[in-house]
CSV table of C-alpha atoms in Angstrom, one decimal:
chain,number,residue,atom,x,y,z
H,1015,UNK,CA,-41.0,-59.0,56.2
H,1016,UNK,CA,-40.4,-56.7,59.3
H,1017,UNK,CA,-36.8,-56.3,58.2
H,1018,UNK,CA,-37.9,-55.4,54.6
H,1019,UNK,CA,-40.3,-52.7,56.0
H,1020,UNK,CA,-37.7,-51.3,58.2
H,1021,UNK,CA,-35.1,-50.7,55.5
H,1022,UNK,CA,-37.2,-48.1,53.5
H,1023,UNK,CA,-38.0,-46.4,56.7
H,1024,UNK,CA,-34.4,-46.2,57.7
H,1025,UNK,CA,-33.4,-44.8,54.3
H,1026,UNK,CA,-36.2,-42.2,54.6
H,1027,UNK,CA,-34.9,-41.1,58.0
H,1028,UNK,CA,-31.3,-41.0,56.7
H,1029,UNK,CA,-32.4,-38.9,53.8
H,1030,UNK,CA,-34.3,-36.6,56.0
H,1031,UNK,CA,-31.2,-36.0,58.1
H,1032,UNK,CA,-29.0,-35.5,55.1
H,1033,UNK,CA,-31.4,-33.2,53.2
H,1034,UNK,CA,-30.4,-30.0,55.1
H,1035,UNK,CA,-26.7,-30.7,54.5
H,1036,UNK,CA,-27.3,-31.5,50.9
H,1037,UNK,CA,-29.3,-28.3,50.4
H,1038,UNK,CA,-26.5,-26.3,52.0
H,1039,UNK,CA,-23.9,-28.2,49.9
H,1040,UNK,CA,-25.8,-27.5,46.8
H,1041,UNK,CA,-26.4,-23.8,47.6
H,1042,UNK,CA,-22.9,-23.0,48.9
H,1043,UNK,CA,-20.7,-25.4,46.8
H,1044,UNK,CA,-22.3,-27.0,43.8
H,1045,UNK,CA,-24.2,-23.9,42.5
H,1046,UNK,CA,-21.2,-21.5,42.8
H,1047,UNK,CA,-19.0,-24.0,41.0
H,1048,UNK,CA,-21.5,-24.5,38.2
H,1049,UNK,CA,-22.1,-20.7,37.9
H,1050,UNK,CA,-18.3,-20.0,37.9
H,1051,UNK,CA,-17.8,-22.6,35.1
H,1052,UNK,CA,-20.6,-21.0,33.0
H,1053,UNK,CA,-19.5,-17.5,33.7
H,1054,UNK,CA,-15.9,-18.2,32.7
H,1055,UNK,CA,-17.1,-18.7,29.1
H,1056,UNK,CA,-18.6,-15.2,28.9
H,1057,UNK,CA,-17.2,-11.7,28.6
H,1058,UNK,CA,-16.9,-8.9,31.1
H,1059,UNK,CA,-20.6,-8.0,30.9
H,1060,UNK,CA,-21.9,-11.5,30.8
H,1061,UNK,CA,-23.6,-10.8,27.5
H,1062,UNK,CA,-21.4,-12.4,24.9
H,1063,UNK,CA,-20.0,-16.0,24.7
H,1064,UNK,CA,-16.2,-15.9,24.3
H,1065,UNK,CA,-15.4,-19.5,24.6
H,1066,UNK,CA,-11.9,-20.2,25.9
H,1067,UNK,CA,-10.7,-16.6,25.6
H,1068,UNK,CA,-10.7,-16.0,29.3
H,1069,UNK,CA,-8.6,-19.1,29.8
H,1070,UNK,CA,-6.2,-18.1,27.1
H,1071,UNK,CA,-5.7,-14.8,28.9
H,1072,UNK,CA,-4.0,-16.8,31.7
H,1073,UNK,CA,-1.1,-17.5,29.4
H,1074,UNK,CA,-1.1,-14.4,27.2
H,1075,UNK,CA,-1.6,-11.6,29.8
H,1076,UNK,CA,1.7,-10.7,31.6
H,1077,UNK,CA,0.2,-10.4,35.1
H,1078,UNK,CA,-1.8,-13.5,34.8
H,1079,UNK,CA,1.2,-15.5,33.4
H,1080,UNK,CA,3.3,-14.2,36.4
H,1081,UNK,CA,0.6,-15.4,38.8
H,1082,UNK,CA,0.6,-18.9,37.2
H,1083,UNK,CA,4.4,-19.1,37.4
H,1084,UNK,CA,4.5,-17.9,41.0
H,1085,UNK,CA,1.8,-20.4,42.0
H,1086,UNK,CA,4.0,-23.2,40.5
H,1087,UNK,CA,6.9,-21.9,42.6
H,1088,UNK,CA,4.8,-21.9,45.7
H,1089,UNK,CA,3.4,-25.4,45.0
H,1090,UNK,CA,6.9,-26.8,44.6
H,1091,UNK,CA,8.9,-24.9,47.2
H,1092,UNK,CA,6.7,-23.9,50.2
H,1093,UNK,CA,5.2,-27.3,51.1
H,1094,UNK,CA,8.5,-29.1,50.6
H,1095,UNK,CA,10.5,-26.6,52.8
H,1096,UNK,CA,7.8,-26.5,55.5
H,1097,UNK,CA,7.6,-30.3,55.6
H,1098,UNK,CA,11.3,-30.8,55.7
H,1099,UNK,CA,11.7,-28.3,58.5
H,1100,UNK,CA,8.9,-29.9,60.4
H,1101,UNK,CA,10.5,-33.3,60.0
H,1102,UNK,CA,13.9,-31.9,61.3
H,1103,UNK,CA,12.3,-30.1,64.2
H,1104,UNK,CA,10.2,-33.2,65.2
H,1105,UNK,CA,13.3,-35.5,65.1
H,1106,UNK,CA,15.7,-33.2,66.9
H,1107,UNK,CA,13.3,-32.1,69.7
H,1108,UNK,CA,12.8,-35.7,70.7
H,1109,UNK,CA,16.4,-35.8,71.9
H,1110,UNK,CA,16.6,-32.7,73.9
H,1111,UNK,CA,15.3,-31.8,77.4
H,1112,UNK,CA,13.6,-28.5,76.3
H,1113,UNK,CA,12.0,-30.1,73.3
H,1114,UNK,CA,8.5,-29.3,74.5
H,1115,UNK,CA,9.3,-25.6,75.0
H,1116,UNK,CA,10.9,-25.5,71.5
H,1117,UNK,CA,7.8,-27.1,70.0
H,1118,UNK,CA,5.6,-24.5,71.7
H,1119,UNK,CA,7.7,-21.7,70.3
H,1120,UNK,CA,7.7,-23.1,66.7
H,1121,UNK,CA,4.0,-23.9,66.8
H,1122,UNK,CA,3.1,-20.5,68.2
H,1123,UNK,CA,2.9,-18.7,64.8
H,1124,UNK,CA,-0.1,-21.0,64.0
H,1125,UNK,CA,-2.1,-19.0,66.5
H,1126,UNK,CA,-1.5,-15.8,64.5
H,1127,UNK,CA,-3.8,-14.9,61.6
H,1128,UNK,CA,-2.4,-14.6,58.1
H,1129,UNK,CA,-3.1,-10.9,58.2
H,1130,UNK,CA,-1.2,-10.4,61.4
H,1131,UNK,CA,1.7,-12.5,60.2
H,1132,UNK,CA,1.7,-10.4,57.0
H,1133,UNK,CA,2.0,-7.1,59.0
H,1134,UNK,CA,4.8,-8.6,61.1
H,1135,UNK,CA,6.8,-9.7,58.1
H,1136,UNK,CA,6.2,-6.4,56.3
H,1137,UNK,CA,8.0,-4.7,59.1
H,1138,UNK,CA,10.7,-7.5,59.3
H,1139,UNK,CA,11.5,-6.9,55.6
H,1140,UNK,CA,11.5,-3.1,55.8
H,1141,UNK,CA,14.4,-1.7,53.8
H,1142,UNK,CA,15.6,0.7,56.5
H,1143,UNK,CA,18.0,-1.2,58.8
H,1144,UNK,CA,16.8,0.9,61.7
H,1145,UNK,CA,13.3,-0.5,61.3
H,1146,UNK,CA,13.6,-3.9,59.5
H,1147,UNK,CA,15.0,-6.8,61.5
H,1148,UNK,CA,16.2,-8.7,58.4
H,1149,UNK,CA,18.2,-5.8,57.1
H,1150,UNK,CA,19.5,-4.8,60.6
H,1151,UNK,CA,21.0,-8.3,60.9
H,1152,UNK,CA,22.3,-8.4,57.3
H,1153,UNK,CA,23.9,-4.9,57.5
H,1154,UNK,CA,25.4,-5.8,60.9
H,1155,UNK,CA,27.0,-8.9,59.4
H,1156,UNK,CA,28.1,-7.0,56.3
H,1157,UNK,CA,29.7,-4.1,58.2
H,1158,UNK,CA,31.6,-6.6,60.4
H,1159,UNK,CA,33.6,-7.8,57.4
H,1160,UNK,CA,33.4,-4.7,55.2
H,1161,UNK,CA,34.0,-1.5,57.0
H,1162,UNK,CA,31.4,1.2,56.2
H,1163,UNK,CA,32.5,4.6,54.9
H,1164,UNK,CA,32.4,7.4,57.4
H,1165,UNK,CA,31.5,10.2,55.0
H,1166,UNK,CA,29.3,8.9,52.2
H,1167,UNK,CA,28.0,12.3,51.0
H,1168,UNK,CA,31.1,14.4,51.6
H,1169,UNK,CA,32.4,16.6,48.8
H,1170,UNK,CA,34.5,19.7,48.2
H,1171,UNK,CA,33.1,23.1,47.0
H,1172,UNK,CA,34.4,24.6,43.8
H,1173,UNK,CA,36.3,27.2,45.8
H,1174,UNK,CA,38.1,24.5,47.8
H,1175,UNK,CA,41.7,23.4,46.9
H,1176,UNK,CA,40.3,20.0,45.9
H,1177,UNK,CA,39.0,18.6,42.6
H,1178,UNK,CA,37.4,15.3,41.4
H,1179,UNK,CA,39.9,12.6,40.4
H,1180,UNK,CA,37.4,10.1,39.0
H,1181,UNK,CA,36.0,7.0,40.6
H,1182,UNK,CA,34.7,9.0,43.5
H,1183,UNK,CA,38.1,10.2,44.8
H,1184,UNK,CA,39.4,13.8,45.2
H,1185,UNK,CA,42.9,15.2,44.8
H,1186,UNK,CA,44.5,18.5,45.6
H,1187,UNK,CA,44.7,21.0,42.8
H,1188,UNK,CA,48.4,21.7,43.5
H,1189,UNK,CA,51.3,19.5,44.8
H,1190,UNK,CA,52.1,19.9,48.5
H,1191,UNK,CA,55.4,20.8,50.1
H,1192,UNK,CA,57.0,20.7,53.5
H,1193,UNK,CA,56.6,23.9,55.5
H,1194,UNK,CA,53.3,24.8,53.8
H,1195,UNK,CA,50.3,23.6,55.8
H,1196,UNK,CA,47.6,21.8,53.7
H,1197,UNK,CA,43.9,22.4,54.1
H,1198,UNK,CA,41.4,19.8,53.1
H,1199,UNK,CA,37.9,21.2,53.7
H,1200,UNK,CA,34.8,19.2,52.8
H,1201,UNK,CA,31.0,19.8,53.0
H,1202,UNK,CA,28.0,17.5,52.8
H,1203,UNK,CA,28.3,15.7,56.1
H,1204,UNK,CA,25.3,16.3,58.5
H,1205,UNK,CA,26.7,17.4,61.9
H,1206,UNK,CA,24.6,14.6,63.5
H,1207,UNK,CA,26.4,12.0,61.3
H,1208,UNK,CA,29.9,13.1,62.2
H,1209,UNK,CA,32.2,10.4,63.6
H,1210,UNK,CA,31.9,9.8,67.4
H,1211,UNK,CA,34.7,11.7,69.2
H,1212,UNK,CA,35.3,14.3,66.5
H,1213,UNK,CA,36.7,17.5,68.0
H,1214,UNK,CA,36.9,21.1,66.9
H,1215,UNK,CA,39.4,21.5,64.1
H,1216,UNK,CA,42.4,23.8,64.3
H,1217,UNK,CA,44.6,25.4,61.7
H,1218,UNK,CA,47.6,23.2,60.8
H,1219,UNK,CA,51.1,24.2,62.0
H,1220,UNK,CA,54.0,24.3,59.5
H,1221,UNK,CA,56.9,21.8,59.9
H,1222,UNK,CA,60.0,21.5,57.8
H,1223,UNK,CA,60.3,17.7,58.0
H,1224,UNK,CA,56.6,16.9,57.5
H,1225,UNK,CA,53.6,17.6,55.3
H,1226,UNK,CA,51.1,18.7,57.8
H,1227,UNK,CA,47.4,19.6,57.3
H,1228,UNK,CA,43.9,19.5,58.6
H,1229,UNK,CA,40.8,17.8,57.1
H,1230,UNK,CA,37.6,19.3,58.5
H,1231,UNK,CA,33.9,20.0,57.8
H,1232,UNK,CA,33.9,23.5,56.4
H,1233,UNK,CA,30.4,24.3,57.7
H,1234,UNK,CA,29.4,26.5,60.6
H,1235,UNK,CA,26.1,25.9,62.3
H,1236,UNK,CA,23.8,28.9,62.1
H,1237,UNK,CA,25.6,30.3,59.1
H,1238,UNK,CA,28.7,32.5,58.9
H,1239,UNK,CA,32.2,31.4,58.6
H,1240,UNK,CA,34.6,31.6,55.6
H,1241,UNK,CA,35.4,29.0,53.1
H,1242,UNK,CA,38.8,27.4,53.3
H,1243,UNK,CA,39.3,28.8,56.8
H,1244,UNK,CA,39.0,26.8,60.0
H,1245,UNK,CA,36.3,28.7,61.9
H,1246,UNK,CA,35.4,28.1,65.6
H,1247,UNK,CA,33.1,25.2,66.1
H,1248,UNK,CA,33.9,23.4,62.8
H,1249,UNK,CA,34.8,19.7,63.5
H,1250,UNK,CA,37.7,17.6,62.2
H,1251,UNK,CA,36.9,14.7,59.9
H,1252,UNK,CA,38.1,12.0,62.2
H,1253,UNK,CA,39.2,8.8,60.4
H,1254,UNK,CA,39.4,10.4,56.9
H,1255,UNK,CA,42.1,8.6,54.9
H,1256,UNK,CA,44.7,10.7,53.0
H,1257,UNK,CA,47.1,9.4,50.4
H,1258,UNK,CA,50.2,11.0,48.9
H,1259,UNK,CA,50.4,10.1,45.2
H,1260,UNK,CA,53.4,10.6,42.9
H,1261,UNK,CA,53.5,9.3,39.3
H,1262,UNK,CA,50.3,7.4,39.9
H,1263,UNK,CA,51.8,5.5,43.0
H,1264,UNK,CA,50.8,5.9,46.6
H,1265,UNK,CA,54.0,6.9,48.4
H,1266,UNK,CA,52.6,7.7,51.9
H,1267,UNK,CA,49.3,7.5,53.8
H,1268,UNK,CA,47.8,9.1,56.9
H,1269,UNK,CA,44.5,9.1,58.8
H,1270,UNK,CA,43.0,12.3,60.2
H,1271,UNK,CA,42.9,12.6,63.9
H,1272,UNK,CA,39.9,13.6,66.0
H,1273,UNK,CA,40.7,17.3,65.3
H,1274,UNK,CA,41.3,16.6,61.6
H,1275,UNK,CA,45.1,16.9,61.9
H,1276,UNK,CA,47.4,14.7,59.9
H,1277,UNK,CA,51.1,14.5,59.0
H,1278,UNK,CA,53.1,12.8,56.2
H,1279,UNK,CA,56.8,12.4,56.0
H,1280,UNK,CA,58.4,15.1,53.8
H,1281,UNK,CA,61.0,12.8,52.3
H,1282,UNK,CA,58.3,10.8,50.6
H,1283,UNK,CA,55.4,13.1,50.2
H,1284,UNK,CA,57.1,16.4,49.2
H,1285,UNK,CA,56.0,17.4,45.8
H,1286,UNK,CA,53.2,14.8,45.6
H,1287,UNK,CA,49.5,15.5,45.3
H,1288,UNK,CA,47.2,14.4,48.2
H,1289,UNK,CA,44.3,12.2,47.3
H,1290,UNK,CA,41.2,11.4,49.3
H,1291,UNK,CA,40.4,7.9,48.1
H,1292,UNK,CA,36.9,6.8,47.1
H,1293,UNK,CA,36.7,4.5,50.1
H,1294,UNK,CA,36.1,7.6,52.2
H,1295,UNK,CA,32.9,8.4,50.3
H,1296,UNK,CA,31.2,5.1,49.6
H,1297,UNK,CA,27.5,5.1,50.1
H,1298,UNK,CA,26.4,3.4,53.3
H,1299,UNK,CA,25.3,-0.2,52.7
H,1300,UNK,CA,21.5,-0.4,53.3
H,1301,UNK,CA,21.1,-4.1,53.0
H,1302,UNK,CA,19.0,-6.3,50.7
H,1303,UNK,CA,15.8,-5.2,49.0
H,1304,UNK,CA,13.8,-8.1,50.3
H,1305,UNK,CA,10.5,-6.8,48.9
H,1306,UNK,CA,12.0,-5.9,45.5
H,1307,UNK,CA,10.9,-7.5,42.3
H,1308,UNK,CA,13.5,-10.3,42.4
H,1309,UNK,CA,13.2,-11.4,46.1
H,1310,UNK,CA,9.6,-10.6,47.0
H,1311,UNK,CA,8.2,-14.1,46.3
H,1312,UNK,CA,11.0,-16.0,48.3
H,1313,UNK,CA,10.4,-13.4,51.1
H,1314,UNK,CA,6.7,-14.1,51.2
H,1315,UNK,CA,7.3,-17.9,51.1
H,1316,UNK,CA,9.7,-17.4,54.0
H,1317,UNK,CA,6.8,-15.9,56.0
H,1318,UNK,CA,4.5,-18.8,55.1
H,1319,UNK,CA,7.1,-21.4,56.1
H,1320,UNK,CA,7.5,-19.5,59.5
H,1321,UNK,CA,3.8,-20.0,60.1
H,1322,UNK,CA,3.3,-23.6,58.9
H,1323,UNK,CA,6.5,-25.3,59.9
H,1324,UNK,CA,5.1,-25.7,63.4
H,1325,UNK,CA,2.0,-27.4,61.9
H,1326,UNK,CA,4.1,-29.9,60.0
H,1327,UNK,CA,6.3,-30.5,63.1
H,1328,UNK,CA,3.3,-31.3,65.4
H,1329,UNK,CA,1.8,-33.8,62.9
H,1330,UNK,CA,5.1,-35.4,62.1
H,1331,UNK,CA,5.9,-35.5,65.9
H,1332,UNK,CA,2.7,-37.4,66.5
H,1333,UNK,CA,3.6,-39.9,63.8
H,1334,UNK,CA,7.1,-40.2,65.2
H,1335,UNK,CA,5.7,-41.2,68.6
H,1336,UNK,CA,4.1,-44.2,67.0
H,1337,UNK,CA,7.3,-45.4,65.4
H,1338,UNK,CA,8.4,-48.7,67.1
H,1339,UNK,CA,11.5,-48.0,69.1
H,1340,UNK,CA,12.7,-51.5,68.7
H,1341,UNK,CA,13.4,-51.0,65.0
H,1342,UNK,CA,15.5,-47.9,65.7
H,1343,UNK,CA,17.5,-49.6,68.5
H,1344,UNK,CA,18.0,-52.7,66.4
H,1345,UNK,CA,19.4,-50.6,63.6
H,1346,UNK,CA,21.8,-48.9,66.0
H,1347,UNK,CA,22.9,-52.2,67.4
H,1348,UNK,CA,23.6,-53.4,63.8
H,1349,UNK,CA,26.0,-50.5,63.4
H,1350,UNK,CA,23.9,-47.9,61.7
H,1351,UNK,CA,24.8,-44.3,62.5
H,1352,UNK,CA,22.2,-41.7,63.3
H,1353,UNK,CA,22.0,-40.4,59.7
H,1354,UNK,CA,21.4,-43.9,58.4
H,1355,UNK,CA,18.8,-44.6,61.0
H,1356,UNK,CA,17.0,-41.4,60.1
H,1357,UNK,CA,17.2,-41.9,56.3
H,1358,UNK,CA,16.5,-45.7,56.1
H,1359,UNK,CA,14.2,-46.3,59.1
H,1360,UNK,CA,12.6,-43.1,60.4
H,1361,UNK,CA,11.7,-41.4,57.1
H,1362,UNK,CA,10.2,-44.6,55.4
H,1363,UNK,CA,8.1,-45.3,58.5
H,1364,UNK,CA,6.9,-41.7,58.6
H,1365,UNK,CA,6.1,-41.7,54.8
H,1366,UNK,CA,2.2,-41.8,55.4
H,1367,UNK,CA,2.4,-38.8,57.8
H,1368,UNK,CA,4.7,-36.9,55.5
H,1369,UNK,CA,2.3,-37.4,52.6
H,1370,UNK,CA,-0.6,-36.1,54.7
H,1371,UNK,CA,1.4,-33.0,55.6
H,1372,UNK,CA,2.7,-32.4,52.1
H,1373,UNK,CA,-0.8,-32.8,50.5
H,1374,UNK,CA,-2.4,-30.5,53.1
H,1375,UNK,CA,0.2,-27.8,52.5
H,1376,UNK,CA,-0.1,-28.1,48.8
H,1377,UNK,CA,-3.9,-27.5,49.0
H,1378,UNK,CA,-3.2,-24.6,51.4
H,1379,UNK,CA,-0.6,-22.8,49.2
H,1380,UNK,CA,-3.0,-22.9,46.2
H,1381,UNK,CA,-5.3,-20.6,48.2
H,1382,UNK,CA,-2.6,-18.3,49.6
H,1383,UNK,CA,-3.8,-14.7,49.3
H,1384,UNK,CA,-3.5,-12.6,52.4
H,1385,UNK,CA,0.2,-13.0,52.9
H,1386,UNK,CA,1.0,-11.8,49.4
H,1387,UNK,CA,-1.6,-9.0,49.6
H,1388,UNK,CA,-0.2,-7.6,52.9
H,1389,UNK,CA,3.6,-8.2,52.6
H,1390,UNK,CA,4.2,-7.3,48.9
H,1391,UNK,CA,4.2,-3.5,48.4
H,1392,UNK,CA,2.3,-2.0,45.5
H,1393,UNK,CA,5.5,-1.6,43.5
H,1394,UNK,CA,6.2,-5.3,43.7
H,1395,UNK,CA,2.8,-6.8,43.9
H,1396,UNK,CA,2.7,-7.7,40.2
H,1397,UNK,CA,6.0,-9.6,40.7
H,1398,UNK,CA,4.6,-11.5,43.7
H,1399,UNK,CA,1.2,-12.1,42.2
H,1400,UNK,CA,-0.5,-15.5,42.7
H,1401,UNK,CA,-3.7,-16.9,41.3
H,1402,UNK,CA,-5.8,-16.3,44.5
H,1403,UNK,CA,-4.6,-12.6,44.6
H,1404,UNK,CA,-5.3,-12.3,40.8
H,1405,UNK,CA,-8.7,-13.8,41.4
H,1406,UNK,CA,-9.5,-11.0,43.8
H,1407,UNK,CA,-8.0,-8.3,41.6
H,1408,UNK,CA,-9.9,-9.5,38.5
H,1409,UNK,CA,-13.2,-9.9,40.3
H,1410,UNK,CA,-13.4,-6.7,42.3
H,1411,UNK,CA,-12.7,-3.0,41.7
H,1412,UNK,CA,-13.5,-0.6,38.9
H,1413,UNK,CA,-11.7,-2.6,36.3
H,1414,UNK,CA,-13.2,-6.0,37.3
H,1415,UNK,CA,-13.6,-8.7,34.7
H,1416,UNK,CA,-15.8,-11.5,36.2
H,1417,UNK,CA,-15.2,-13.7,33.1
H,1418,UNK,CA,-11.4,-13.8,33.8
H,1419,UNK,CA,-12.0,-14.0,37.6
H,1420,UNK,CA,-14.3,-17.1,37.0
H,1421,UNK,CA,-11.7,-18.7,34.8
H,1422,UNK,CA,-9.1,-18.3,37.5
H,1423,UNK,CA,-11.5,-19.8,40.0
H,1424,UNK,CA,-12.0,-22.8,37.7
H,1425,UNK,CA,-8.3,-23.2,37.2
H,1426,UNK,CA,-7.7,-23.2,41.0
H,1427,UNK,CA,-10.4,-25.9,41.4
H,1428,UNK,CA,-8.7,-28.0,38.7
H,1429,UNK,CA,-5.4,-27.6,40.4
H,1430,UNK,CA,-6.8,-28.7,43.7
H,1431,UNK,CA,-8.7,-31.7,42.4
H,1432,UNK,CA,-5.8,-34.0,41.6
H,1433,UNK,CA,-4.3,-33.4,45.1
H,1434,UNK,CA,-7.7,-34.2,46.7
H,1435,UNK,CA,-8.1,-37.3,44.6
H,1436,UNK,CA,-4.6,-38.6,45.7
H,1437,UNK,CA,-5.5,-37.8,49.3
H,1438,UNK,CA,-8.9,-39.6,49.1
H,1439,UNK,CA,-7.3,-42.7,47.6
H,1440,UNK,CA,-4.6,-42.7,50.3
H,1441,UNK,CA,-7.3,-42.5,53.0
H,1442,UNK,CA,-9.3,-45.4,51.4
H,1443,UNK,CA,-6.1,-47.5,51.0
H,1444,UNK,CA,-5.2,-47.0,54.7
H,1445,UNK,CA,-8.7,-47.7,55.9
H,1446,UNK,CA,-8.6,-51.1,54.1
H,1447,UNK,CA,-5.6,-52.1,56.1
């Protein structure tokens, strides 16, 4: 009897303790979910029942369809890449002396808020190579293998002895001859962008055995000067490539010196026309448009992986510490190489931890909002759109449609539920063991 009396009292005490939590759960979770489900079946003004129209908008409206597609890309790519990198980092840092320092550096982005990380990567992906780190590196590598043009905007004036030859090249209007100095004036190069080491140009001297000439910037600071004349202070176009062309074939080449002077052998170049090839005038390579319509989603995913790879590494590293070393050593003794040990022993033993990390990141990416909102510029935000961002855009602002916003919220909940169910089943299965 005493035990029977105690049981109802215990239940009453337990209910009393749980009641505040249940009230908060109902007010902050259950009621909002129920209200969102109900609101998703009504129109913008909440006055007319529209059935599934708000849900159909997710597959008929272009921006909403893009958000759904991008969320699928996020769901497949981001957790897998972050988990794979975390696994690699965790395994490799176990075998190096400075592993702890490396883990600290990799995990450090977790201490940064999503907003701050978004601002950092907005600057990293800046198009201007002088400001954006990504393009500074990319342009540096590109220019190492493909020499940049020295005069991307240079051009002749109509009064100059040059004319367009098609394809961005220029040729002399008349053939050249030995003993008659050639002048190749150009404009359109900012004095500050002139090649380093360029010196004041001087009028070419005539020679009987050579085609001589000068290529220079026909521009005098402060005004003045005459066209087609080398005025004091005008600089030579150092490095400009000149070709002598006869019957469509290049018969001789030269490169302008620091003062713009050049010379071609008369026996080959006499009677030919001089051509300034298009390679002199190619536009400078500005790098990749990381935040353009085609690359903005991979760029934002890269920022997410930078933040969360450290989280995956720490959890996997903790699981790796519990792996029995005897199994690894036994495999090595039996002749397995490191790749076989990793693939056949380490990864299978870490499978429960990998599932935890993967599931956690999958739930996390379904809610990603701030990274996309901050990193993607306005011109590309529609291309980088995800459901969480579209939920914000549909629910707030002058053109808000709470019916569509509620439908997106319900869809996000439905996407998260299967992942949560799998996670709960896994936890129960492990607890029985």
